[in-house]
mmCIF file of C-alpha atoms in Angstrom:
data_model
loop_
_atom_site.group_PDB
_atom_site.id
_atom_site.type_symbol
_atom_site.label_atom_id
_atom_site.label_comp_id
_atom_site.label_asym_id
_atom_site.label_seq_id
_atom_site.Cartn_x
_atom_site.Cartn_y
_atom_site.Cartn_z
ATOM 1 C CA MET A 1 80.148 -16.559 -35.123
ATOM 2 C CA ALA A 2 78.174 -19.126 -32.921
ATOM 3 C CA ARG A 3 76.473 -18.441 -29.558
ATOM 4 C CA ALA A 4 74.902 -21.326 -27.026
ATOM 5 C CA PHE A 5 72.085 -20.614 -25.136
ATOM 6 C CA LEU A 6 72.458 -22.736 -22.214
ATOM 7 C CA MET A 7 68.815 -23.834 -20.444
ATOM 8 C CA VAL A 8 68.524 -25.538 -17.032
ATOM 9 C CA MET A 9 65.188 -27.252 -16.412
ATOM 10 C CA ASP A 10 65.637 -26.464 -12.449
ATOM 11 C CA SER A 11 65.530 -30.315 -10.533
ATOM 12 C CA PHE A 12 64.553 -32.565 -13.736
ATOM 13 C CA GLY A 13 66.409 -36.128 -13.333
ATOM 14 C CA ILE A 14 66.323 -38.353 -15.063
ATOM 15 C CA GLY A 15 67.148 -41.100 -12.245
ATOM 16 C CA GLY A 16 70.264 -43.039 -12.265
ATOM 17 C CA ALA A 17 72.771 -41.489 -10.536
ATOM 18 C CA PRO A 18 75.775 -44.141 -9.857
ATOM 19 C CA ASP A 19 76.451 -42.856 -6.292
ATOM 20 C CA ALA A 20 72.058 -42.128 -4.918
ATOM 21 C CA ALA A 21 72.561 -44.441 -2.077
ATOM 22 C CA ALA A 22 75.137 -42.557 -0.847
ATOM 23 C CA PHE A 23 73.138 -39.671 -0.812
ATOM 24 C CA GLY A 24 69.686 -41.680 0.235
ATOM 25 C CA ASP A 25 68.658 -41.744 -2.880
ATOM 26 C CA GLU A 26 68.487 -44.271 -4.839
ATOM 27 C CA GLY A 27 65.536 -45.314 -7.211
ATOM 28 C CA ALA A 28 64.957 -41.432 -7.460
ATOM 29 C CA ASP A 29 63.497 -40.843 -10.778
ATOM 30 C CA THR A 30 61.821 -37.287 -11.577
ATOM 31 C CA PHE A 31 61.132 -37.645 -14.887
ATOM 32 C CA GLY A 32 60.341 -41.670 -14.880
ATOM 33 C CA HIS A 33 57.846 -41.265 -11.345
ATOM 34 C CA ILE A 34 56.353 -38.174 -12.929
ATOM 35 C CA ALA A 35 55.011 -40.351 -16.352
ATOM 36 C CA GLU A 36 54.223 -42.975 -14.303
ATOM 37 C CA ALA A 37 51.380 -41.031 -11.782
ATOM 38 C CA CYS A 38 49.987 -39.213 -15.688
ATOM 39 C CA ALA A 39 49.968 -42.772 -17.092
ATOM 40 C CA GLU A 40 48.286 -44.197 -13.906
ATOM 41 C CA GLY A 41 45.599 -41.514 -13.776
ATOM 42 C CA ARG A 42 47.508 -39.715 -10.612
ATOM 43 C CA ALA A 43 48.447 -36.887 -11.760
ATOM 44 C CA ASP A 44 44.624 -36.305 -12.783
ATOM 45 C CA VAL A 45 42.966 -32.977 -11.743
ATOM 46 C CA PRO A 46 40.339 -30.968 -13.238
ATOM 47 C CA GLY A 47 41.076 -28.057 -15.106
ATOM 48 C CA LEU A 48 44.644 -28.385 -15.032
ATOM 49 C CA ARG A 49 45.606 -31.813 -16.959
ATOM 50 C CA HIS A 50 44.556 -35.647 -17.580
ATOM 51 C CA GLY A 51 46.155 -38.496 -19.237
ATOM 52 C CA PRO A 52 49.575 -40.025 -20.033
ATOM 53 C CA LEU A 53 52.483 -37.069 -19.938
ATOM 54 C CA LEU A 54 52.491 -35.460 -23.619
ATOM 55 C CA LEU A 55 56.029 -33.979 -24.328
ATOM 56 C CA PRO A 56 56.722 -35.070 -27.782
ATOM 57 C CA ASN A 57 58.994 -31.797 -28.805
ATOM 58 C CA LEU A 58 61.408 -32.727 -25.548
ATOM 59 C CA GLN A 59 61.043 -36.701 -27.181
ATOM 60 C CA ARG A 60 61.944 -35.619 -30.260
ATOM 61 C CA LEU A 61 65.327 -33.528 -28.760
ATOM 62 C CA GLY A 62 66.178 -37.374 -27.298
ATOM 63 C CA LEU A 63 64.803 -37.225 -23.737
ATOM 64 C CA LEU A 64 63.266 -40.739 -23.706
ATOM 65 C CA GLU A 65 66.201 -42.319 -24.798
ATOM 66 C CA ALA A 66 68.414 -40.321 -22.570
ATOM 67 C CA ALA A 67 65.945 -41.724 -20.028
ATOM 68 C CA ARG A 68 66.137 -45.148 -20.833
ATOM 69 C CA LYS A 69 69.978 -45.000 -20.640
ATOM 70 C CA VAL A 70 69.843 -44.083 -17.352
ATOM 71 C CA ALA A 71 67.199 -46.316 -16.086
ATOM 72 C CA GLY A 72 67.285 -49.369 -17.808
ATOM 73 C CA LYS A 73 63.534 -49.604 -18.848
ATOM 74 C CA THR A 74 60.776 -47.916 -21.031
ATOM 75 C CA VAL A 75 59.521 -44.486 -19.550
ATOM 76 C CA ALA A 76 55.838 -44.937 -18.644
ATOM 77 C CA SER A 77 53.375 -44.317 -21.170
ATOM 78 C CA LEU A 78 55.571 -42.364 -23.206
ATOM 79 C CA GLY A 79 56.907 -43.666 -26.654
ATOM 80 C CA PHE A 80 58.301 -41.508 -30.044
ATOM 81 C CA GLU A 81 57.937 -43.387 -33.287
ATOM 82 C CA GLY A 82 59.265 -40.183 -35.257
ATOM 83 C CA GLU A 83 63.161 -38.784 -36.388
ATOM 84 C CA ILE A 84 64.910 -37.646 -33.012
ATOM 85 C CA THR A 85 66.404 -34.221 -34.092
ATOM 86 C CA GLY A 86 68.379 -33.852 -30.761
ATOM 87 C CA PHE A 87 72.104 -34.686 -30.591
ATOM 88 C CA TRP A 88 70.956 -36.370 -26.851
ATOM 89 C CA GLY A 89 73.055 -38.132 -23.959
ATOM 90 C CA ALA A 90 72.912 -38.174 -20.097
ATOM 91 C CA ALA A 91 75.123 -36.464 -17.537
ATOM 92 C CA HIS A 92 76.040 -37.476 -13.571
ATOM 93 C CA GLU A 93 77.396 -35.180 -11.442
ATOM 94 C CA ILE A 94 80.511 -35.523 -9.621
ATOM 95 C CA SER A 95 80.198 -32.631 -7.246
ATOM 96 C CA ASN A 96 79.916 -33.083 -3.226
ATOM 97 C CA GLY A 97 76.490 -32.028 -2.826
ATOM 98 C CA LYS A 98 73.067 -32.164 -4.501
ATOM 99 C CA ASP A 99 72.583 -28.272 -4.051
ATOM 100 C CA THR A 100 71.877 -25.688 -7.020
ATOM 101 C CA PRO A 101 75.532 -23.549 -6.685
ATOM 102 C CA SER A 102 77.266 -27.556 -6.666
ATOM 103 C CA GLY A 103 74.938 -28.499 -10.007
ATOM 104 C CA HIS A 104 75.399 -25.085 -11.653
ATOM 105 C CA TRP A 105 78.763 -24.534 -11.138
ATOM 106 C CA GLU A 106 79.579 -28.181 -12.967
ATOM 107 C CA LEU A 107 77.478 -27.101 -15.373
ATOM 108 C CA ALA A 108 79.951 -24.422 -15.785
ATOM 109 C CA GLY A 109 83.241 -26.576 -15.595
ATOM 110 C CA VAL A 110 83.895 -26.302 -11.709
ATOM 111 C CA PRO A 111 83.223 -29.373 -9.418
ATOM 112 C CA VAL A 112 82.341 -29.052 -6.446
ATOM 113 C CA THR A 113 85.382 -30.996 -4.398
ATOM 114 C CA PHE A 114 84.979 -29.632 -1.056
ATOM 115 C CA ASP A 115 82.157 -30.427 1.658
ATOM 116 C CA TRP A 116 80.010 -27.580 2.461
ATOM 117 C CA GLY A 117 78.528 -26.868 6.075
ATOM 118 C CA TYR A 118 75.116 -27.286 7.157
ATOM 119 C CA PHE A 119 72.665 -26.847 9.453
ATOM 120 C CA PRO A 120 71.474 -30.307 11.853
ATOM 121 C CA ASP A 121 67.964 -31.060 11.335
ATOM 122 C CA THR A 122 67.098 -30.453 15.103
ATOM 123 C CA ARG A 123 65.471 -27.371 16.665
ATOM 124 C CA PRO A 124 67.206 -25.294 16.829
ATOM 125 C CA SER A 125 69.224 -25.722 13.905
ATOM 126 C CA PHE A 126 71.591 -22.605 13.860
ATOM 127 C CA PRO A 127 74.520 -22.261 16.475
ATOM 128 C CA GLU A 128 73.538 -20.436 19.599
ATOM 129 C CA ASP A 129 76.947 -17.930 18.837
ATOM 130 C CA PHE A 130 75.895 -17.323 15.429
ATOM 131 C CA THR A 131 71.834 -16.593 16.318
ATOM 132 C CA ARG A 132 72.384 -14.032 19.022
ATOM 133 C CA ALA A 133 75.175 -12.392 16.922
ATOM 134 C CA PHE A 134 72.960 -11.970 13.932
ATOM 135 C CA ILE A 135 70.047 -10.562 15.857
ATOM 136 C CA ARG A 136 72.868 -7.993 17.314
ATOM 137 C CA GLU A 137 74.369 -7.349 14.488
ATOM 138 C CA ALA A 138 70.919 -7.036 12.203
ATOM 139 C CA ARG A 139 69.537 -5.002 15.196
ATOM 140 C CA LEU A 140 66.593 -7.457 14.907
ATOM 141 C CA PRO A 141 63.767 -8.167 18.038
ATOM 142 C CA GLY A 142 64.581 -11.787 17.593
ATOM 143 C CA ILE A 143 63.804 -14.688 14.868
ATOM 144 C CA LEU A 144 61.665 -17.688 14.012
ATOM 145 C CA GLY A 145 61.752 -20.452 12.738
ATOM 146 C CA ASP A 146 65.218 -21.667 13.492
ATOM 147 C CA CYS A 147 64.562 -25.077 11.811
ATOM 148 C CA HIS A 148 64.123 -27.180 8.913
ATOM 149 C CA ALA A 149 61.561 -26.680 6.976
ATOM 150 C CA SER A 150 59.610 -25.802 3.526
ATOM 151 C CA GLY A 151 59.542 -22.357 2.796
ATOM 152 C CA THR A 152 55.804 -22.118 2.646
ATOM 153 C CA VAL A 153 54.623 -24.548 5.245
ATOM 154 C CA ILE A 154 56.701 -22.193 7.928
ATOM 155 C CA ILE A 155 55.210 -18.406 6.185
ATOM 156 C CA ASP A 156 51.632 -20.610 7.045
ATOM 157 C CA GLU A 157 53.532 -21.577 10.269
ATOM 158 C CA PHE A 158 55.629 -18.151 11.646
ATOM 159 C CA GLY A 159 53.701 -15.728 9.038
ATOM 160 C CA GLU A 160 51.108 -14.085 11.105
ATOM 161 C CA GLU A 161 53.238 -13.754 14.218
ATOM 162 C CA HIS A 162 56.474 -12.449 12.186
ATOM 163 C CA VAL A 163 54.265 -9.669 11.040
ATOM 164 C CA ARG A 164 53.012 -8.866 14.693
ATOM 165 C CA SER A 165 56.391 -9.078 16.310
ATOM 166 C CA GLY A 166 58.970 -7.457 13.288
ATOM 167 C CA LYS A 167 60.911 -10.763 13.844
ATOM 168 C CA PRO A 168 61.804 -12.679 10.747
ATOM 169 C CA ILE A 169 60.999 -16.572 10.098
ATOM 170 C CA CYS A 170 64.689 -18.302 9.570
ATOM 171 C CA TYR A 171 64.827 -21.801 8.553
ATOM 172 C CA THR A 172 67.059 -24.214 6.639
ATOM 173 C CA SER A 173 67.029 -28.175 4.698
ATOM 174 C CA ALA A 174 68.953 -30.471 3.844
ATOM 175 C CA ASP A 175 71.241 -27.642 1.252
ATOM 176 C CA SER A 176 74.028 -25.780 2.339
ATOM 177 C CA VAL A 177 71.486 -22.513 3.387
ATOM 178 C CA LEU A 178 70.322 -19.922 5.987
ATOM 179 C CA GLN A 179 66.402 -19.147 4.298
ATOM 180 C CA ILE A 180 65.262 -15.932 5.731
ATOM 181 C CA ALA A 181 61.669 -14.739 4.763
ATOM 182 C CA ALA A 182 59.918 -11.434 5.847
ATOM 183 C CA HIS A 183 57.083 -9.543 4.839
ATOM 184 C CA GLU A 184 58.050 -7.125 1.510
ATOM 185 C CA GLU A 185 55.644 -4.549 2.990
ATOM 186 C CA HIS A 186 55.167 -4.537 6.877
ATOM 187 C CA PHE A 187 59.500 -6.073 7.451
ATOM 188 C CA GLY A 188 60.419 -4.506 4.081
ATOM 189 C CA LEU A 189 62.263 -5.867 1.364
ATOM 190 C CA GLU A 190 65.133 -3.706 1.450
ATOM 191 C CA ARG A 191 65.687 -4.400 4.511
ATOM 192 C CA LEU A 192 65.502 -7.996 3.946
ATOM 193 C CA TYR A 193 67.851 -7.617 1.718
ATOM 194 C CA ASP A 194 70.096 -5.956 4.026
ATOM 195 C CA ILE A 195 69.492 -8.451 6.768
ATOM 196 C CA CYS A 196 70.778 -11.259 4.250
ATOM 197 C CA ALA A 197 73.807 -10.324 3.572
ATOM 198 C CA ILE A 198 75.188 -9.136 7.129
ATOM 199 C CA ALA A 199 74.208 -13.058 7.707
ATOM 200 C CA ARG A 200 75.942 -14.004 4.612
ATOM 201 C CA GLU A 201 79.240 -11.983 5.599
ATOM 202 C CA MET A 202 78.781 -14.352 8.937
ATOM 203 C CA LEU A 203 78.433 -17.991 7.457
ATOM 204 C CA TYR A 204 81.686 -17.826 5.869
ATOM 205 C CA ASP A 205 83.485 -19.137 8.590
ATOM 206 C CA LEU A 206 81.000 -21.770 8.780
ATOM 207 C CA ASN A 207 80.923 -23.113 4.720
ATOM 208 C CA ILE A 208 77.325 -22.159 4.028
ATOM 209 C CA GLY A 209 77.187 -21.685 0.016
ATOM 210 C CA ARG A 210 73.496 -19.443 0.185
ATOM 211 C CA VAL A 211 71.678 -17.302 2.094
ATOM 212 C CA ILE A 212 68.482 -16.822 0.296
ATOM 213 C CA ALA A 213 65.728 -13.532 1.256
ATOM 214 C CA ARG A 214 62.485 -14.953 0.919
ATOM 215 C CA PRO A 215 59.650 -11.987 0.276
ATOM 216 C CA PHE A 216 56.011 -12.654 0.772
ATOM 217 C CA VAL A 217 52.780 -10.689 0.568
ATOM 218 C CA GLY A 218 49.551 -11.247 2.067
ATOM 219 C CA GLU A 219 47.886 -10.055 5.447
ATOM 220 C CA ASP A 220 46.524 -13.346 7.096
ATOM 221 C CA ARG A 221 48.074 -17.440 6.902
ATOM 222 C CA ALA A 222 45.558 -17.433 3.998
ATOM 223 C CA SER A 223 46.867 -15.108 2.116
ATOM 224 C CA PHE A 224 50.230 -15.048 1.980
ATOM 225 C CA GLU A 225 52.654 -15.577 -0.987
ATOM 226 C CA ARG A 226 55.812 -15.737 -1.852
ATOM 227 C CA THR A 227 56.862 -13.182 -4.279
ATOM 228 C CA ALA A 228 59.427 -13.098 -7.024
ATOM 229 C CA ASN A 229 62.147 -10.829 -4.978
ATOM 230 C CA ARG A 230 63.790 -13.778 -4.130
ATOM 231 C CA ARG A 231 67.793 -13.225 -3.993
ATOM 232 C CA ASP A 232 70.300 -14.964 -3.063
ATOM 233 C CA PHE A 233 73.094 -14.475 -1.326
ATOM 234 C CA SER A 234 75.909 -16.752 -2.653
ATOM 235 C CA VAL A 235 79.449 -17.708 -2.398
ATOM 236 C CA LEU A 236 81.529 -17.197 -5.291
ATOM 237 C CA PRO A 237 82.836 -20.204 -7.404
ATOM 238 C CA PRO A 238 86.544 -21.139 -6.237
ATOM 239 C CA ALA A 239 87.867 -21.302 -9.458
ATOM 240 C CA PRO A 240 86.889 -19.453 -12.834
ATOM 241 C CA THR A 241 83.938 -20.808 -14.824
ATOM 242 C CA LEU A 242 83.027 -21.110 -18.602
ATOM 243 C CA LEU A 243 81.310 -17.788 -17.569
ATOM 244 C CA ASP A 244 84.644 -16.114 -16.928
ATOM 245 C CA ARG A 245 86.087 -17.450 -19.952
ATOM 246 C CA ALA A 246 83.456 -16.206 -21.822
ATOM 247 C CA LYS A 247 83.598 -13.233 -20.615
ATOM 248 C CA ALA A 248 87.843 -12.609 -20.875
ATOM 249 C CA ALA A 249 87.196 -13.941 -24.253
ATOM 250 C CA GLY A 250 85.256 -10.779 -24.965
ATOM 251 C CA ARG A 251 81.780 -12.132 -25.195
ATOM 252 C CA SER A 252 78.680 -11.053 -23.686
ATOM 253 C CA VAL A 253 77.405 -13.295 -20.796
ATOM 254 C CA HIS A 254 73.840 -12.834 -20.189
ATOM 255 C CA ALA A 255 72.673 -14.643 -16.918
ATOM 256 C CA VAL A 256 68.809 -14.922 -17.025
ATOM 257 C CA GLY A 257 66.688 -15.906 -14.255
ATOM 258 C CA LYS A 258 68.324 -16.616 -10.666
ATOM 259 C CA LEU A 259 72.032 -17.223 -12.410
ATOM 260 C CA ASN A 260 73.060 -14.439 -11.277
ATOM 261 C CA ASP A 261 72.683 -15.025 -8.146
ATOM 262 C CA ILE A 262 73.994 -18.454 -8.566
ATOM 263 C CA PHE A 263 77.352 -17.031 -9.044
ATOM 264 C CA ALA A 264 77.676 -13.833 -7.025
ATOM 265 C CA GLY A 265 77.709 -12.264 -10.213
ATOM 266 C CA GLN A 266 81.451 -13.711 -11.152
ATOM 267 C CA GLY A 267 81.511 -13.659 -15.441
ATOM 268 C CA VAL A 268 78.232 -12.083 -15.783
ATOM 269 C CA THR A 269 77.996 -9.041 -18.021
ATOM 270 C CA ASP A 270 74.387 -8.693 -18.353
ATOM 271 C CA VAL A 271 71.755 -9.580 -15.999
ATOM 272 C CA HIS A 272 67.793 -10.725 -16.502
ATOM 273 C CA LYS A 273 65.527 -11.069 -14.344
ATOM 274 C CA ALA A 274 62.010 -11.999 -15.006
ATOM 275 C CA ALA A 275 58.621 -14.584 -12.646
ATOM 276 C CA GLY A 276 57.552 -17.538 -13.998
ATOM 277 C CA THR A 277 58.330 -20.000 -16.256
ATOM 278 C CA ASP A 278 56.711 -18.077 -19.189
ATOM 279 C CA ALA A 279 57.934 -14.939 -18.532
ATOM 280 C CA LEU A 280 61.686 -16.428 -18.274
ATOM 281 C CA PHE A 281 60.996 -18.306 -21.593
ATOM 282 C CA ASP A 282 59.782 -14.876 -23.409
ATOM 283 C CA LEU A 283 62.880 -13.312 -22.142
ATOM 284 C CA THR A 284 65.025 -16.055 -23.301
ATOM 285 C CA LEU A 285 63.423 -15.828 -26.714
ATOM 286 C CA SER A 286 63.972 -11.865 -27.171
ATOM 287 C CA LEU A 287 67.200 -12.719 -25.765
ATOM 288 C CA VAL A 288 67.944 -15.251 -28.804
ATOM 289 C CA ASP A 289 66.676 -12.345 -31.072
ATOM 290 C CA THR A 290 69.190 -9.589 -30.111
ATOM 291 C CA ALA A 291 72.362 -12.034 -28.616
ATOM 292 C CA ARG A 292 75.500 -11.123 -30.700
ATOM 293 C CA ASP A 293 78.002 -13.454 -31.943
ATOM 294 C CA GLY A 294 79.831 -15.500 -29.783
ATOM 295 C CA ASP A 295 77.476 -14.326 -26.756
ATOM 296 C CA LEU A 296 76.928 -16.681 -24.051
ATOM 297 C CA VAL A 297 72.790 -16.919 -22.852
ATOM 298 C CA PHE A 298 73.115 -19.242 -19.286
ATOM 299 C CA VAL A 299 68.807 -19.517 -18.297
ATOM 300 C CA ASN A 300 67.757 -20.898 -15.085
ATOM 301 C CA PHE A 301 63.759 -21.979 -14.941
ATOM 302 C CA VAL A 302 63.089 -22.103 -11.180
ATOM 303 C CA ASP A 303 59.746 -22.671 -11.010
ATOM 304 C CA PHE A 304 59.981 -26.975 -11.914
ATOM 305 C CA ASP A 305 62.254 -26.783 -8.632
ATOM 306 C CA THR A 306 60.429 -24.438 -6.192
ATOM 307 C CA LEU A 307 56.318 -24.960 -7.157
ATOM 308 C CA TYR A 308 55.985 -28.255 -8.128
ATOM 309 C CA GLY A 309 59.512 -30.800 -7.078
ATOM 310 C CA HIS A 310 59.790 -29.162 -3.672
ATOM 311 C CA ARG A 311 56.084 -28.827 -2.837
ATOM 312 C CA ARG A 312 55.719 -32.968 -4.421
ATOM 313 C CA ASP A 313 53.459 -31.742 -6.630
ATOM 314 C CA ILE A 314 53.418 -34.625 -9.390
ATOM 315 C CA PRO A 315 50.102 -32.901 -11.468
ATOM 316 C CA GLY A 316 51.755 -29.172 -11.290
ATOM 317 C CA TYR A 317 55.255 -30.430 -12.185
ATOM 318 C CA ALA A 318 53.293 -32.746 -15.285
ATOM 319 C CA ALA A 319 51.420 -29.528 -16.105
ATOM 320 C CA ALA A 320 54.787 -27.518 -16.170
ATOM 321 C CA LEU A 321 56.692 -29.696 -18.126
ATOM 322 C CA GLU A 322 53.387 -30.095 -20.830
ATOM 323 C CA ALA A 323 53.556 -26.134 -21.147
ATOM 324 C CA PHE A 324 57.297 -25.688 -21.404
ATOM 325 C CA ASP A 325 57.612 -28.501 -24.361
ATOM 326 C CA ALA A 326 55.045 -26.870 -25.938
ATOM 327 C CA ARG A 327 56.454 -23.237 -26.163
ATOM 328 C CA LEU A 328 60.035 -25.040 -27.715
ATOM 329 C CA PRO A 329 59.140 -25.257 -31.302
ATOM 330 C CA GLU A 330 59.137 -20.953 -30.896
ATOM 331 C CA LEU A 331 62.460 -21.096 -29.738
ATOM 332 C CA GLU A 332 63.866 -23.405 -32.265
ATOM 333 C CA ALA A 333 62.318 -21.536 -34.999
ATOM 334 C CA ARG A 334 64.395 -18.267 -33.540
ATOM 335 C CA LEU A 335 67.952 -20.031 -33.661
ATOM 336 C CA ARG A 336 70.484 -18.960 -36.337
ATOM 337 C CA PRO A 337 72.461 -21.008 -38.675
ATOM 338 C CA GLY A 338 75.376 -21.773 -36.101
ATOM 339 C CA ASP A 339 73.396 -21.485 -32.466
ATOM 340 C CA LEU A 340 73.691 -24.042 -30.430
ATOM 341 C CA ALA A 341 70.706 -24.483 -27.356
ATOM 342 C CA VAL A 342 71.290 -26.882 -24.802
ATOM 343 C CA LEU A 343 68.209 -28.158 -22.510
ATOM 344 C CA THR A 344 69.662 -29.879 -19.121
ATOM 345 C CA ALA A 345 69.338 -29.788 -15.043
ATOM 346 C CA ASP A 346 71.068 -28.820 -12.230
ATOM 347 C CA HIS A 347 69.955 -31.940 -10.200
ATOM 348 C CA GLY A 348 66.768 -34.178 -9.301
ATOM 349 C CA CYS A 349 64.065 -33.069 -7.192
ATOM 350 C CA ASP A 350 61.390 -35.982 -7.436
ATOM 351 C CA PRO A 351 58.064 -34.953 -6.671
ATOM 352 C CA SER A 352 56.836 -38.884 -5.881
ATOM 353 C CA TRP A 353 60.176 -39.022 -3.580
ATOM 354 C CA HIS A 354 60.227 -38.817 0.602
ATOM 355 C CA GLY A 355 60.772 -35.496 2.337
ATOM 356 C CA THR A 356 61.031 -32.425 0.051
ATOM 357 C CA GLU A 357 64.581 -31.837 -0.609
ATOM 358 C CA HIS A 358 67.040 -32.380 -3.734
ATOM 359 C CA THR A 359 67.253 -35.999 -5.086
ATOM 360 C CA ARG A 360 70.951 -36.994 -6.871
ATOM 361 C CA GLU A 361 69.818 -38.275 -10.287
ATOM 362 C CA GLN A 362 71.683 -37.677 -13.869
ATOM 363 C CA VAL A 363 69.929 -34.946 -16.233
ATOM 364 C CA PRO A 364 69.217 -34.677 -19.391
ATOM 365 C CA PHE A 365 71.775 -33.430 -22.309
ATOM 366 C CA LEU A 366 69.851 -32.376 -25.009
ATOM 367 C CA ALA A 367 71.457 -29.886 -27.740
ATOM 368 C CA PHE A 368 70.025 -28.968 -30.794
ATOM 369 C CA GLY A 369 70.234 -25.884 -33.652
ATOM 370 C CA PRO A 370 70.106 -25.004 -36.893
ATOM 371 C CA GLY A 371 72.584 -27.426 -38.835
ATOM 372 C CA LEU A 372 73.527 -29.349 -35.424
ATOM 373 C CA GLU A 373 73.740 -33.078 -36.586
ATOM 374 C CA ALA A 374 71.414 -35.204 -34.441
ATOM 375 C CA GLY A 375 73.104 -38.637 -32.723
ATOM 376 C CA GLU A 376 73.889 -39.764 -29.116
ATOM 377 C CA ALA A 377 76.327 -38.820 -27.015
ATOM 378 C CA ARG A 378 79.098 -40.192 -25.424
ATOM 379 C CA ASP A 379 78.716 -42.735 -22.114
ATOM 380 C CA SER A 380 79.462 -41.384 -18.189
ATOM 381 C CA MET A 381 78.998 -37.666 -19.415
ATOM 382 C CA THR A 382 79.571 -35.628 -16.326
ATOM 383 C CA PHE A 383 77.701 -31.885 -16.057
ATOM 384 C CA SER A 384 81.343 -30.575 -17.029
ATOM 385 C CA ASP A 385 81.297 -32.285 -20.114
ATOM 386 C CA ILE A 386 78.613 -30.169 -20.652
ATOM 387 C CA GLY A 387 80.338 -26.857 -20.188
ATOM 388 C CA ALA A 388 82.760 -28.350 -22.014
ATOM 389 C CA SER A 389 81.099 -29.274 -25.199
ATOM 390 C CA VAL A 390 79.237 -25.038 -25.004
ATOM 391 C CA ALA A 391 82.780 -23.840 -24.266
ATOM 392 C CA HIS A 392 84.240 -25.929 -27.630
ATOM 393 C CA HIS A 393 81.039 -24.514 -29.263
ATOM 394 C CA LEU A 394 82.135 -20.581 -28.767
ATOM 395 C CA ASP A 395 85.376 -21.442 -29.385
ATOM 396 C CA ILE A 396 86.587 -20.180 -26.252
ATOM 397 C CA ASP A 397 88.994 -22.331 -23.983
ATOM 398 C CA GLN A 398 87.264 -25.236 -22.234
ATOM 399 C CA GLY A 399 88.528 -25.018 -18.669
ATOM 400 C CA PRO A 400 90.892 -27.354 -16.877
ATOM 401 C CA VAL A 401 87.407 -30.246 -16.310
ATOM 402 C CA GLY A 402 85.620 -31.568 -18.412
ATOM 403 C CA ARG A 403 85.707 -32.530 -22.392
ATOM 404 C CA SER A 404 83.780 -31.702 -25.176
ATOM 405 C CA VAL A 405 81.245 -34.271 -26.478
ATOM 406 C CA TRP A 406 82.014 -33.222 -30.008
ATOM 407 C CA ILE A 407 85.686 -34.049 -29.291
#
């Protein structure tokens, strides 16, 4: 029986979303702009990386072809003259948002057709009645922040005051989210989770998609550092997803990284956590070795987004892509006959773009595995088609939205 490994390179967009202008993102191109910066020497950092972007394995799987299809131009400094071994395409999102839940749910066959609730980019950002009730219910001395902010910047700004006062740092972004940062030791990790759970219950009426616990450590501004103990408190998907259908068919559904949080545990049978791209890749390799026939392994590689995209770090993003690319042969060598591996993304986060938010982009669809015939997927793929294709491979119900590329 076939197995499937659906791997999300969080935020690795390839530009060209047909509705990008509606999101203020016309011209955004995560992959293309990183490649351009590398070609022009703007991503050279001693001890980190140098020169043109080197992604030979992603190129061999069809990344350049997908990007050319979307962008209508040659990606700067990149070329590939060898044989394309992947089945490649590009997919656009039809969900109303460009956030993490919308992208992942649509990849699993459930586009978000409703409008999320958002907090305004004002100071304060949160409704006064919510803030008062949250402070009361969570038994807090108050909150800090109450604004749109980057997670690292706001910890720099308020971290020391948080440690002194015991007030958690609350902030938001252009996504439908409330993020709460607190010190793991001075405030307490479990206490942070507890107040996030309280906030989650209070924000259903405002249709806020996620409450995210953002723990950090360190003793002062110079040493504060976010830890891997992030936890997302998400709403449930509005309909059964690929995960639910696989579980109902008796398959194991392995959620790797933050996947379990994104789906609020719905449809998941096994949860696997690790910190950092290499650790997540190692964990994925172990599941390639141990997953049973018919299983679905769904992986999120979050660091591309959180460490490099949102922080607008072009050299860091480029180096992370090159390191990831270099490990792909390890994965390919361990796949069994009949396995399907898919590399894709959930949105863009162009590190050359203004602001710090996600960007509305198309994403690559790179499918490979022993015996899988190389070629080009049809035009006008949606994210849901990716989920339907994985379901088709697993021989389970494809769901009402999306159509397999192999039909």
